Structure formats: C-alpha cells, structure tokens
Amino acid sequence: MINLFENLDVASTDFLRSQLFAGLNIPSVVIHDDGFLPKEVDSPIKFYCKVTDKNTPLYFDKVKIPKFYRIVATAQKGEIFDLHQKKADIVFAATDNNRLVKEVRWLDDKGQLSWIDHYNREGRIFAKTYVNNGQEVLRKYFDNEGKAVIVHYLVAGDILLFDDDETRHFSNLVQFMQYYLRARHYKVDHIFYNTLNQSMFVSLGMGEKGSDTLFWHEKLGEELPGNMTYLSKNGTRTKHVVFENYLDWEKWKNKLPKGGKLDFRFLGMIYPHARGNKLRPEAVILTNSDQIEHLQEIVEALPNINFHIAAITEMSAKLLAFDKYNNVHLYPNATPKRMKDLYQSCDIYFDINHGNEILDAVRGAFEQNMLIVGFKNTLHNPNFVSPDSIFEVDQVNDMAHRVNEALEDAKKMQKFVDDQRLTAGDTTVENYQKVIGALNNE
C-alpha cells in the first residue's frame, strides 16, 4: 500500500498528517517534487538525484549573482537588479517572512522569463526549467555534483533517465512513475491517490491486480468530473471514492451513482486542536493590507471586544490611524512570538482583510478553536468557516450579533465552534482508523 500524491499541496499534507495522527505508517510518494518535501515523503527526484535529508535552505541574500548586481527583498518576494533593470524574481518557499529561496526566475533583456532555477531544502539548484517564448519547454534535474540525471521534455512529454551509466526513455510521466514504483519495490496492491490527473493514470496503468482508492477533496460543481464518471462506469483498480469535503458530501451523497463500479463514502481529516475556546472578548486579524472590510464599523459595533491587528510588515498611515480607538491594538512588523501569543490569548478571528492570507491565519485560528467570522468577499479559507458565520458585505450588524451571542453563552459558542469543525470534516482518530481499516479489507 502507498500514498501517491501529484503534489504535496495542503490537501495532501492534511491527508498524510491525518494518517500519522491515526498511527498509520503508509509510504508516500510525490510525483512533482518541489524540492521541499519532508524527510518521510519520497519521490523519483529524491531517489535518482540522491537528495540528502539536510535541511539548510538558501537565504535570499546568498543567491549567487553577477558582480555589480544587487538583490532587493520584501517579506513577500525578492528581485535582482542590474542598475535599474530587473534581471530576476526570487520566489520564497513560504509566506512567513523567512525569505528562504524556492525559485529564481531569470528574465531576458526584454523582461520576459528566460529560465527558472529551482532550489531545494538543501539550498542548492536541483532543477532548471528552460523557457521559450513564454512556454516552459525543458526541465533538467541534477544530482549533488550538478550532473543532469532526469531530463523532462515538457512539450512532448518524453523523459530521459540517466541511471547507472544507462539511459532509459519514457514516453510520458505516467510511464516514468510506474517504472519508478516497480524499481523501488513499493507494494502497489492498494494505492491511495487524491487527484483525477496523473496519479489516477498511474493507477490505471499499473496492470497488477489491486484495489485502489480515490480520496476526493476538491469542490464539485453541478456535475461529477468526467474522470470520476469514467471510474464509476468501468471496471478499474479503483474501487472506492472517499469524499473529504463535508459540504460536498452532504450535497452529493444521495445523487451519486449506485450499483456501479465504485463505492462512495465520506472521511474527513484529523486536525490538531491545541486548546478550547475560553469566550474571551479578544479578537485577532492578521493582514499585510490596510484594506480591511468595514473595519471601522465593526470596531464601533463591538466596543466590548479588543481587536488585535497584526502584520509581518510595516503598516500604512490608514491602518495606524485606528490606534485612536481604545479597543484596537496594532502590531506592525510582528514577530513570530507575537503572533503565537495573540493566537493563545484570542478567541475570535475576523477574516475580513483583502489581499493574500498570511501565515495560514484562518487555519491557525481553526486549530485554536477560535470562532471565525468573515464576509463572502474576504474569505481566504471557507473550508474552516461555518456557513452561518459568513456574511454579505452589508451585514455588519449580523456579524456583530453572532459574535456577541457566542461570547454571552458558552453553549452557543461551543455550537458555533462545533459547526465550523463539522464544515471542515473534522474527525476522530478512532473513526479514521475504522474507515481506513475497512477500505483495506474490501
């Protein structure tokens, strides 16, 4: 049995972490390795390029640049200049202001993307992507000595593997992954996968007898995806589809195909919950923007609540002006310790800022069992917010009423927090073990 992830994105990470919480030690393989996979997750890049477990990523000011070039950086990104001409963009590995390098995207004299240097958790260039007229055409992966080990022709799809003085050719990524899984002697009798793209096609083409499971986390539209319909009508290795999105499961569970080739069921995620809600009138907002929806109206509608507004950058004069309110506390250039302290001392999170989410703010509030409220046009992660806590932009009074209602009644606060946990599909270790165990026995 293995987990086969296309990318180690948030959904895949949650899936893997839920297994670990449940004491399930299932080998995990990622098709697209971004260079920052954790130690316990494998990939063909790691294996064939002999990547070590060192965790010393490159800080932005250590990027090698030509003489007289200079690097300029903010908390979100870096840039490389030759005098006043921009030569490259630096992409960071995370949004927590650590400024560790993931990519350097080099530009030609016309300002168009020319090639990309991909850095890994060892702080070295482990891959290069070459670009022609705006299209990524070729990617090379290197070992520790800088020798090209894997060459991927991105347009045609062909892959060359240089392994033990032998060159192997694969017509596409799916063939390459199937070869890799066999070469590594993984047990592929049961593959857990969570996309209907390349990981599904790897499952379809394995050939050996097996009973595979699709774990489906993406939000559905008005129809089932075409590939899921194909699986339901044709006899393949995939025998089960497990919905991980609770709201979609409630919407679809009575409309799913019956009597076909697939068994459908639901299983959420196991989320850590560091503490319970203590009903304190303390609220937090994390933002790197001064565009906070109806902030003045909310602050004035809830004078009984202390609003703690923090940013990992400087704050504009517009936002600093809110210091005139006795119940508003501002934290520009907030340190990680400050952020941690705020999450320990607050019991309400207002997801009302425009712009990008920072530090997985909503997810963090959810795991601390804060009551999360937000507007439809500002939500950053609705999977962790109860539908009853999401408001139209003109419903400031309704939002304020819900917050006051929760603070005044411990039972209501508990219900509101339980509702958002239900929305997120929060489940127990015991239930997780039960469902996975049943899948393995069917």
CSV table of C-alpha atoms in Angstrom, one decimal:
chain,number,residue,atom,x,y,z
A,1,MET,CA,0.0,0.0,0.0
A,2,ILE,CA,1.2,3.5,-0.8
A,3,ASN,CA,0.0,7.1,-0.9
A,4,LEU,CA,0.5,8.6,-4.4
A,5,PHE,CA,0.3,12.4,-4.4
A,6,GLU,CA,0.5,14.5,-7.5
A,7,ASN,CA,1.8,17.4,-5.4
A,8,LEU,CA,2.4,17.8,-1.7
A,9,ASP,CA,-0.2,20.6,-1.5
A,10,VAL,CA,-2.3,21.5,1.5
A,11,ALA,CA,-4.9,18.7,1.0
A,12,SER,CA,-2.2,16.1,0.5
A,13,THR,CA,-0.4,17.3,3.6
A,14,ASP,CA,-3.6,17.1,5.7
A,15,PHE,CA,-4.3,13.7,4.4
A,16,LEU,CA,-0.8,12.5,5.3
A,17,ARG,CA,-0.9,14.2,8.7
A,18,SER,CA,-4.3,12.6,9.5
A,19,GLN,CA,-2.7,9.2,8.8
A,20,LEU,CA,0.2,9.9,11.1
A,21,PHE,CA,-2.2,11.1,13.9
A,22,ALA,CA,-4.1,7.8,13.4
A,23,GLY,CA,-0.9,5.8,13.7
A,24,LEU,CA,-0.9,4.7,10.1
A,25,ASN,CA,2.6,4.5,8.6
A,26,ILE,CA,1.9,4.3,4.9
A,27,PRO,CA,4.8,5.0,2.5
A,28,SER,CA,4.2,8.3,0.5
A,29,VAL,CA,5.4,9.2,-3.0
A,30,VAL,CA,5.0,12.6,-4.7
A,31,ILE,CA,5.1,12.9,-8.5
A,32,HIS,CA,6.0,16.6,-8.7
A,33,ASP,CA,8.8,17.2,-6.2
A,34,ASP,CA,9.2,21.0,-5.5
A,35,GLY,CA,12.5,20.4,-3.6
A,36,PHE,CA,10.9,20.9,-0.1
A,37,LEU,CA,9.4,17.5,0.6
A,38,PRO,CA,9.6,16.4,4.2
A,39,LYS,CA,12.0,13.6,5.1
A,40,GLU,CA,9.3,10.9,5.3
A,41,VAL,CA,8.0,11.6,1.7
A,42,ASP,CA,9.7,10.1,-1.3
A,43,SER,CA,9.9,11.0,-5.0
A,44,PRO,CA,11.8,9.9,-8.1
A,45,ILE,CA,13.7,13.1,-7.9
A,46,LYS,CA,14.9,12.4,-4.4
A,47,PHE,CA,15.8,8.8,-5.3
A,48,TYR,CA,17.6,9.2,-8.6
A,49,CYS,CA,19.2,12.5,-7.8
A,50,LYS,CA,20.3,11.1,-4.4
A,51,VAL,CA,18.9,14.1,-2.3
A,52,THR,CA,20.0,14.0,1.3
A,53,ASP,CA,18.0,14.9,4.4
A,54,LYS,CA,19.9,18.1,5.1
A,55,ASN,CA,17.6,21.0,5.8
A,56,THR,CA,19.6,24.1,5.1
A,57,PRO,CA,17.6,26.2,2.6
A,58,LEU,CA,19.2,29.2,1.0
A,59,TYR,CA,18.6,32.6,2.4
A,60,PHE,CA,17.7,35.2,-0.2
A,61,ASP,CA,20.9,37.3,0.1
A,62,LYS,CA,23.0,34.2,-0.6
A,63,VAL,CA,21.8,33.7,-4.1
A,64,LYS,CA,24.8,33.8,-6.4
A,65,ILE,CA,24.6,36.8,-8.8
A,66,PRO,CA,26.9,38.5,-11.2
A,67,LYS,CA,29.2,41.2,-10.0
A,68,PHE,CA,27.5,44.6,-9.6
A,69,TYR,CA,24.0,43.0,-9.5
A,70,ARG,CA,22.0,43.7,-6.3
A,71,ILE,CA,19.2,42.0,-4.5
A,72,VAL,CA,16.1,43.8,-3.1
A,73,ALA,CA,13.6,41.9,-1.0
A,74,THR,CA,10.4,42.4,0.9
A,75,ALA,CA,8.6,39.9,3.1
A,76,GLN,CA,6.8,38.5,0.1
A,77,LYS,CA,9.4,38.3,-2.7
A,78,GLY,CA,12.9,39.3,-3.9
A,79,GLU,CA,14.2,40.9,-7.0
A,80,ILE,CA,17.6,41.0,-8.7
A,81,PHE,CA,18.7,44.2,-10.5
A,82,ASP,CA,21.5,45.3,-12.8
A,83,LEU,CA,21.4,49.0,-12.1
A,84,HIS,CA,17.7,49.8,-12.7
A,85,GLN,CA,17.0,46.8,-14.9
A,86,LYS,CA,15.3,43.9,-13.2
A,87,LYS,CA,17.0,40.6,-14.1
A,88,ALA,CA,15.2,38.1,-11.9
A,89,ASP,CA,12.4,37.5,-9.4
A,90,ILE,CA,13.0,35.5,-6.3
A,91,VAL,CA,10.2,33.3,-5.1
A,92,PHE,CA,10.2,32.4,-1.4
A,93,ALA,CA,9.4,28.9,0.0
A,94,ALA,CA,6.8,30.3,2.4
A,95,THR,CA,4.9,33.4,3.4
A,96,ASP,CA,6.1,33.6,7.0
A,97,ASN,CA,8.8,36.2,6.2
A,98,ASN,CA,11.6,33.6,6.4
A,99,ARG,CA,12.7,34.6,2.9
A,100,LEU,CA,14.1,31.2,2.0
A,101,VAL,CA,14.6,30.7,-1.7
A,102,LYS,CA,12.5,28.3,-3.7
A,103,GLU,CA,12.9,29.7,-7.2
A,104,VAL,CA,14.9,32.4,-9.1
A,105,ARG,CA,13.0,33.3,-12.3
A,106,TRP,CA,15.6,34.9,-14.6
A,107,LEU,CA,14.5,37.4,-17.2
A,108,ASP,CA,15.9,38.3,-20.6
A,109,ASP,CA,16.7,41.9,-21.8
A,110,LYS,CA,13.1,42.4,-22.8
A,111,GLY,CA,11.9,41.5,-19.3
A,112,GLN,CA,10.5,38.1,-20.4
A,113,LEU,CA,11.0,34.9,-18.5
A,114,SER,CA,14.1,33.0,-19.8
A,115,TRP,CA,14.7,30.2,-17.3
A,116,ILE,CA,14.0,29.2,-13.7
A,117,ASP,CA,16.5,28.0,-11.1
A,118,HIS,CA,14.7,25.6,-8.7
A,119,TYR,CA,16.3,25.5,-5.2
A,120,ASN,CA,15.6,22.7,-2.7
A,121,ARG,CA,15.7,22.3,1.1
A,122,GLU,CA,19.5,21.7,0.8
A,123,GLY,CA,19.9,25.2,-0.6
A,124,ARG,CA,21.2,24.1,-4.0
A,125,ILE,CA,19.8,24.3,-7.5
A,126,PHE,CA,18.3,20.8,-8.1
A,127,ALA,CA,16.5,21.7,-11.3
A,128,LYS,CA,16.4,24.2,-14.1
A,129,THR,CA,13.4,25.0,-16.3
A,130,TYR,CA,14.1,26.5,-19.7
A,131,VAL,CA,11.5,28.8,-21.3
A,132,ASN,CA,10.9,29.7,-25.0
A,133,ASN,CA,8.5,32.5,-26.0
A,134,GLY,CA,6.8,32.3,-22.6
A,135,GLN,CA,6.4,28.5,-22.7
A,136,GLU,CA,8.2,26.1,-20.4
A,137,VAL,CA,9.9,23.6,-22.8
A,138,LEU,CA,12.5,21.6,-20.9
A,139,ARG,CA,13.4,20.8,-17.3
A,140,LYS,CA,16.6,19.2,-16.0
A,141,TYR,CA,17.1,17.6,-12.6
A,142,PHE,CA,20.6,17.4,-11.2
A,143,ASP,CA,22.5,15.3,-8.6
A,144,ASN,CA,24.8,16.8,-6.0
A,145,GLU,CA,27.6,17.1,-8.5
A,146,GLY,CA,25.5,19.0,-10.9
A,147,LYS,CA,25.1,16.2,-13.4
A,148,ALA,CA,21.7,16.0,-15.2
A,149,VAL,CA,20.0,12.8,-14.1
A,150,ILE,CA,16.5,13.4,-15.3
A,151,VAL,CA,15.5,15.4,-18.4
A,152,HIS,CA,11.8,16.2,-19.0
A,153,TYR,CA,10.8,17.5,-22.4
A,154,LEU,CA,7.7,19.4,-21.2
A,155,VAL,CA,6.0,19.9,-24.5
A,156,ALA,CA,6.3,16.4,-26.0
A,157,GLY,CA,6.2,14.8,-22.5
A,158,ASP,CA,9.2,12.5,-23.0
A,159,ILE,CA,11.6,11.8,-20.1
A,160,LEU,CA,15.2,10.6,-20.2
A,161,LEU,CA,16.6,8.9,-17.1
A,162,PHE,CA,20.4,8.6,-16.8
A,163,ASP,CA,20.8,5.9,-14.2
A,164,ASP,CA,23.9,3.7,-13.5
A,165,ASP,CA,25.5,4.6,-16.9
A,166,GLU,CA,22.3,3.5,-18.6
A,167,THR,CA,19.8,5.8,-20.4
A,168,ARG,CA,16.2,5.0,-20.2
A,169,HIS,CA,13.5,6.6,-22.3
A,170,PHE,CA,9.8,7.1,-21.2
A,171,SER,CA,7.1,8.4,-23.4
A,172,ASN,CA,5.4,10.3,-20.6
A,173,LEU,CA,5.5,11.0,-16.9
A,174,VAL,CA,3.0,8.2,-16.1
A,175,GLN,CA,5.3,5.6,-17.6
A,176,PHE,CA,8.2,7.0,-15.7
A,177,MET,CA,6.3,6.9,-12.4
A,178,GLN,CA,5.2,3.3,-13.0
A,179,TYR,CA,8.8,2.3,-13.7
A,180,TYR,CA,10.0,4.1,-10.5
A,181,LEU,CA,7.4,2.4,-8.3
A,182,ARG,CA,8.4,-1.0,-9.5
A,183,ALA,CA,12.1,-0.2,-9.3
A,184,ARG,CA,11.7,0.8,-5.7
A,185,HIS,CA,9.7,-2.3,-5.0
A,186,TYR,CA,6.7,-0.5,-3.4
A,187,LYS,CA,3.7,-2.6,-2.6
A,188,VAL,CA,1.2,-1.3,-5.1
A,189,ASP,CA,-1.7,-3.6,-4.2
A,190,HIS,CA,-3.6,-0.7,-2.8
A,191,ILE,CA,-2.8,2.9,-4.0
A,192,PHE,CA,-4.4,5.9,-2.2
A,193,TYR,CA,-4.4,8.8,-4.6
A,194,ASN,CA,-6.2,12.2,-4.5
A,195,THR,CA,-6.4,13.7,-8.0
A,196,LEU,CA,-8.0,12.7,-11.2
A,197,ASN,CA,-5.0,13.6,-13.3
A,198,GLN,CA,-1.6,11.9,-13.4
A,199,SER,CA,-1.9,9.9,-10.2
A,200,MET,CA,-5.1,8.3,-11.5
A,201,PHE,CA,-3.5,7.4,-14.8
A,202,VAL,CA,-0.6,5.8,-12.9
A,203,SER,CA,-3.2,3.7,-11.0
A,204,LEU,CA,-5.0,2.8,-14.3
A,205,GLY,CA,-1.8,1.6,-15.9
A,206,MET,CA,-0.2,-0.4,-13.1
A,207,GLY,CA,-1.5,-3.6,-14.6
A,208,GLU,CA,-1.2,-5.7,-11.4
A,209,LYS,CA,-4.3,-6.7,-9.6
A,210,GLY,CA,-5.2,-4.1,-7.0
A,211,SER,CA,-7.9,-2.3,-5.1
A,212,ASP,CA,-7.2,1.5,-5.2
A,213,THR,CA,-9.0,4.4,-3.5
A,214,LEU,CA,-9.5,7.9,-4.7
A,215,PHE,CA,-9.7,10.5,-1.8
A,216,TRP,CA,-11.5,13.4,-3.3
A,217,HIS,CA,-11.1,16.9,-1.6
A,218,GLU,CA,-11.7,19.3,-4.4
A,219,LYS,CA,-15.0,21.2,-4.5
A,220,LEU,CA,-17.5,19.8,-7.0
A,221,GLY,CA,-19.6,21.9,-9.4
A,222,GLU,CA,-23.0,20.8,-10.7
A,223,GLU,CA,-21.7,17.6,-12.3
A,224,LEU,CA,-19.2,14.9,-11.3
A,225,PRO,CA,-15.8,15.2,-13.0
A,226,GLY,CA,-15.6,13.3,-16.2
A,227,ASN,CA,-12.8,11.0,-15.0
A,228,MET,CA,-14.8,10.1,-11.8
A,229,THR,CA,-17.7,9.2,-14.1
A,230,TYR,CA,-15.4,7.1,-16.1
A,231,LEU,CA,-14.2,5.2,-13.0
A,232,SER,CA,-17.9,4.6,-11.9
A,233,LYS,CA,-18.8,3.1,-15.3
A,234,ASN,CA,-15.7,1.0,-16.0
A,235,GLY,CA,-14.0,-1.8,-14.1
A,236,THR,CA,-10.6,-0.5,-13.0
A,237,ARG,CA,-8.3,-0.9,-10.0
A,238,THR,CA,-10.2,2.0,-8.3
A,239,LYS,CA,-12.9,0.5,-6.1
A,240,HIS,CA,-13.7,3.3,-3.7
A,241,VAL,CA,-14.1,7.1,-3.8
A,242,VAL,CA,-13.8,8.8,-0.4
A,243,PHE,CA,-15.2,12.4,-0.2
A,244,GLU,CA,-13.1,14.6,2.2
A,245,ASN,CA,-15.2,17.8,1.7
A,246,TYR,CA,-18.1,17.6,4.1
A,247,LEU,CA,-20.4,20.2,2.4
A,248,ASP,CA,-19.9,18.5,-1.0
A,249,TRP,CA,-20.7,15.1,0.6
A,250,GLU,CA,-23.9,16.4,2.1
A,251,LYS,CA,-24.8,17.8,-1.3
A,252,TRP,CA,-23.9,14.8,-3.4
A,253,LYS,CA,-24.4,11.7,-1.2
A,254,ASN,CA,-27.9,10.9,-2.4
A,255,LYS,CA,-27.1,11.7,-6.1
A,256,LEU,CA,-24.0,9.6,-6.6
A,257,PRO,CA,-24.2,6.6,-8.9
A,258,LYS,CA,-25.4,3.4,-7.3
A,259,GLY,CA,-24.8,-0.1,-8.3
A,260,GLY,CA,-21.8,0.9,-10.4
A,261,LYS,CA,-18.1,0.1,-10.2
A,262,LEU,CA,-17.4,2.4,-7.3
A,263,ASP,CA,-18.3,2.6,-3.6
A,264,PHE,CA,-18.7,6.1,-2.3
A,265,ARG,CA,-18.2,7.2,1.3
A,266,PHE,CA,-17.0,10.1,3.5
A,267,LEU,CA,-14.0,10.6,5.7
A,268,GLY,CA,-12.8,13.9,6.9
A,269,MET,CA,-9.4,14.9,8.3
A,270,ILE,CA,-7.9,14.7,11.8
A,271,TYR,CA,-7.0,18.2,12.9
A,272,PRO,CA,-5.0,19.2,16.0
A,273,HIS,CA,-6.8,21.4,18.4
A,274,ALA,CA,-4.4,22.9,20.8
A,275,ARG,CA,-7.0,24.3,23.2
A,276,GLY,CA,-10.7,25.1,23.7
A,277,ASN,CA,-12.4,28.4,23.2
A,278,LYS,CA,-12.4,30.4,26.5
A,279,LEU,CA,-15.0,33.1,25.5
A,280,ARG,CA,-12.6,35.9,25.9
A,281,PRO,CA,-13.6,39.2,24.2
A,282,GLU,CA,-10.3,39.3,22.3
A,283,ALA,CA,-10.2,39.1,18.5
A,284,VAL,CA,-7.3,38.9,16.1
A,285,ILE,CA,-6.8,39.9,12.4
A,286,LEU,CA,-3.7,39.1,10.5
A,287,THR,CA,-3.1,41.3,7.4
A,288,ASN,CA,-0.5,42.7,5.2
A,289,SER,CA,-3.0,45.1,3.7
A,290,ASP,CA,-4.8,48.2,5.0
A,291,GLN,CA,-7.9,47.1,3.0
A,292,ILE,CA,-9.9,45.6,5.9
A,293,GLU,CA,-13.6,45.3,5.1
A,294,HIS,CA,-15.8,47.6,7.3
A,295,LEU,CA,-13.2,47.7,10.0
A,296,GLN,CA,-14.4,51.0,11.4
A,297,GLU,CA,-18.0,49.9,11.6
A,298,ILE,CA,-17.1,46.6,13.2
A,299,VAL,CA,-14.8,48.2,15.8
A,300,GLU,CA,-17.5,50.7,16.7
A,301,ALA,CA,-20.3,48.0,16.7
A,302,LEU,CA,-18.2,45.8,19.2
A,303,PRO,CA,-16.7,48.2,21.7
A,304,ASN,CA,-16.6,45.4,24.2
A,305,ILE,CA,-14.0,43.5,22.1
A,306,ASN,CA,-10.3,44.2,21.9
A,307,PHE,CA,-9.2,43.9,18.3
A,308,HIS,CA,-5.5,42.9,17.8
A,309,ILE,CA,-4.4,43.6,14.3
A,310,ALA,CA,-1.0,42.3,13.3
A,311,ALA,CA,1.2,42.4,10.2
A,312,ILE,CA,4.6,41.0,9.4
A,313,THR,CA,5.3,44.2,7.5
A,314,GLU,CA,5.0,47.9,8.2
A,315,MET,CA,1.5,49.4,8.4
A,316,SER,CA,0.2,52.2,6.4
A,317,ALA,CA,-1.0,55.5,7.9
A,318,LYS,CA,-4.6,54.5,7.2
A,319,LEU,CA,-4.3,51.5,9.4
A,320,LEU,CA,-2.2,53.1,12.0
A,321,ALA,CA,-5.0,55.7,12.4
A,322,PHE,CA,-7.1,53.1,14.1
A,323,ASP,CA,-4.9,53.5,17.1
A,324,LYS,CA,-7.3,56.2,18.2
A,325,TYR,CA,-9.8,53.5,19.3
A,326,ASN,CA,-9.2,52.2,22.8
A,327,ASN,CA,-10.2,48.7,21.8
A,328,VAL,CA,-7.8,48.5,18.8
A,329,HIS,CA,-4.2,47.3,19.3
A,330,LEU,CA,-1.8,47.4,16.3
A,331,TYR,CA,1.3,45.3,15.8
A,332,PRO,CA,3.3,46.3,12.7
A,333,ASN,CA,6.4,44.1,12.0
A,334,ALA,CA,5.0,41.5,14.4
A,335,THR,CA,7.4,38.7,15.3
A,336,PRO,CA,6.6,35.0,15.3
A,337,LYS,CA,6.4,35.1,19.1
A,338,ARG,CA,4.0,37.9,19.0
A,339,MET,CA,1.8,36.0,16.5
A,340,LYS,CA,1.9,32.9,18.7
A,341,ASP,CA,1.0,34.9,21.8
A,342,LEU,CA,-2.0,36.5,20.0
A,343,TYR,CA,-3.3,33.1,18.9
A,344,GLN,CA,-3.0,31.9,22.5
A,345,SER,CA,-4.8,34.9,24.0
A,346,CYS,CA,-7.7,35.5,21.5
A,347,ASP,CA,-10.9,33.6,20.9
A,348,ILE,CA,-12.3,35.2,17.8
A,349,TYR,CA,-10.8,35.6,14.3
A,350,PHE,CA,-12.2,38.1,11.8
A,351,ASP,CA,-11.3,37.0,8.3
A,352,ILE,CA,-12.2,40.4,6.8
A,353,ASN,CA,-8.9,41.6,5.2
A,354,HIS,CA,-8.5,41.8,1.5
A,355,GLY,CA,-5.3,40.7,-0.1
A,356,ASN,CA,-3.4,37.5,0.4
A,357,GLU,CA,-3.7,35.4,3.6
A,358,ILE,CA,-0.6,35.3,5.7
A,359,LEU,CA,0.7,32.6,7.9
A,360,ASP,CA,-2.3,30.3,7.2
A,361,ALA,CA,-4.2,32.6,9.5
A,362,VAL,CA,-7.6,31.0,9.2
A,363,ARG,CA,-6.2,27.5,9.5
A,364,GLY,CA,-4.4,28.6,12.7
A,365,ALA,CA,-7.5,30.1,14.2
A,366,PHE,CA,-9.4,27.0,13.4
A,367,GLU,CA,-6.9,24.8,15.2
A,368,GLN,CA,-7.1,27.1,18.2
A,369,ASN,CA,-10.9,26.7,18.2
A,370,MET,CA,-11.4,30.4,17.8
A,371,LEU,CA,-14.8,31.5,16.4
A,372,ILE,CA,-14.1,32.5,12.8
A,373,VAL,CA,-16.3,35.1,11.1
A,374,GLY,CA,-15.9,36.7,7.7
A,375,PHE,CA,-17.5,38.3,4.7
A,376,LYS,CA,-18.1,36.4,1.4
A,377,ASN,CA,-15.8,38.8,-0.4
A,378,THR,CA,-12.9,38.5,2.0
A,379,LEU,CA,-12.8,34.7,2.9
A,380,HIS,CA,-9.4,33.2,2.5
A,381,ASN,CA,-10.3,29.6,3.5
A,382,PRO,CA,-14.0,28.9,3.7
A,383,ASN,CA,-13.4,25.2,4.4
A,384,PHE,CA,-12.8,26.2,8.1
A,385,VAL,CA,-15.7,28.6,8.5
A,386,SER,CA,-19.3,27.6,9.2
A,387,PRO,CA,-21.7,28.9,6.5
A,388,ASP,CA,-23.6,30.6,9.3
A,389,SER,CA,-20.6,32.7,10.2
A,390,ILE,CA,-20.2,34.0,6.6
A,391,PHE,CA,-21.9,37.3,5.9
A,392,GLU,CA,-22.8,39.5,3.0
A,393,VAL,CA,-20.7,42.7,2.9
A,394,ASP,CA,-23.7,44.8,4.2
A,395,GLN,CA,-24.4,42.5,7.2
A,396,VAL,CA,-22.0,44.1,9.7
A,397,ASN,CA,-24.7,44.2,12.4
A,398,ASP,CA,-25.5,40.5,11.8
A,399,MET,CA,-21.8,39.6,12.2
A,400,ALA,CA,-21.6,41.7,15.4
A,401,HIS,CA,-24.7,40.0,16.8
A,402,ARG,CA,-23.3,36.5,16.1
A,403,VAL,CA,-20.0,37.3,17.9
A,404,ASN,CA,-21.9,38.8,20.9
A,405,GLU,CA,-24.2,35.9,21.0
A,406,ALA,CA,-21.3,33.5,21.2
A,407,LEU,CA,-19.5,35.4,23.9
A,408,GLU,CA,-22.6,35.7,26.1
A,409,ASP,CA,-23.5,32.0,26.0
A,410,ALA,CA,-20.9,29.2,26.4
A,411,LYS,CA,-23.3,26.6,24.8
A,412,LYS,CA,-23.7,28.7,21.8
A,413,MET,CA,-20.0,29.3,21.4
A,414,GLN,CA,-19.5,25.6,21.6
A,415,LYS,CA,-22.1,25.0,19.0
A,416,PHE,CA,-20.7,27.6,16.6
A,417,VAL,CA,-17.2,26.2,17.0
A,418,ASP,CA,-18.5,22.6,16.5
A,419,ASP,CA,-20.3,23.8,13.4
A,420,GLN,CA,-17.1,25.0,11.9
A,421,ARG,CA,-15.3,21.8,12.8
A,422,LEU,CA,-18.1,19.9,11.1
A,423,THR,CA,-17.8,22.1,8.0
A,424,ALA,CA,-14.1,21.2,7.9
A,425,GLY,CA,-14.8,17.5,8.2
A,426,ASP,CA,-13.0,17.2,11.5
A,427,THR,CA,-13.0,13.5,12.6
A,428,THR,CA,-11.6,11.4,15.4
A,429,VAL,CA,-8.6,9.0,15.4
A,430,GLU,CA,-10.9,6.1,16.1
A,431,ASN,CA,-13.2,6.9,13.1
A,432,TYR,CA,-10.2,7.4,10.8
A,433,GLN,CA,-8.7,4.1,11.8
A,434,LYS,CA,-12.1,2.4,11.3
A,435,VAL,CA,-12.7,3.7,7.8
A,436,ILE,CA,-9.1,3.1,6.5
A,437,GLY,CA,-9.2,-0.4,8.0
A,438,ALA,CA,-12.5,-1.2,6.2
A,439,LEU,CA,-11.0,0.1,2.9
A,440,ASN,CA,-8.1,-2.3,3.3
A,441,ASN,CA,-10.3,-5.3,3.9
A,442,GLU,CA,-12.7,-4.8,1.0
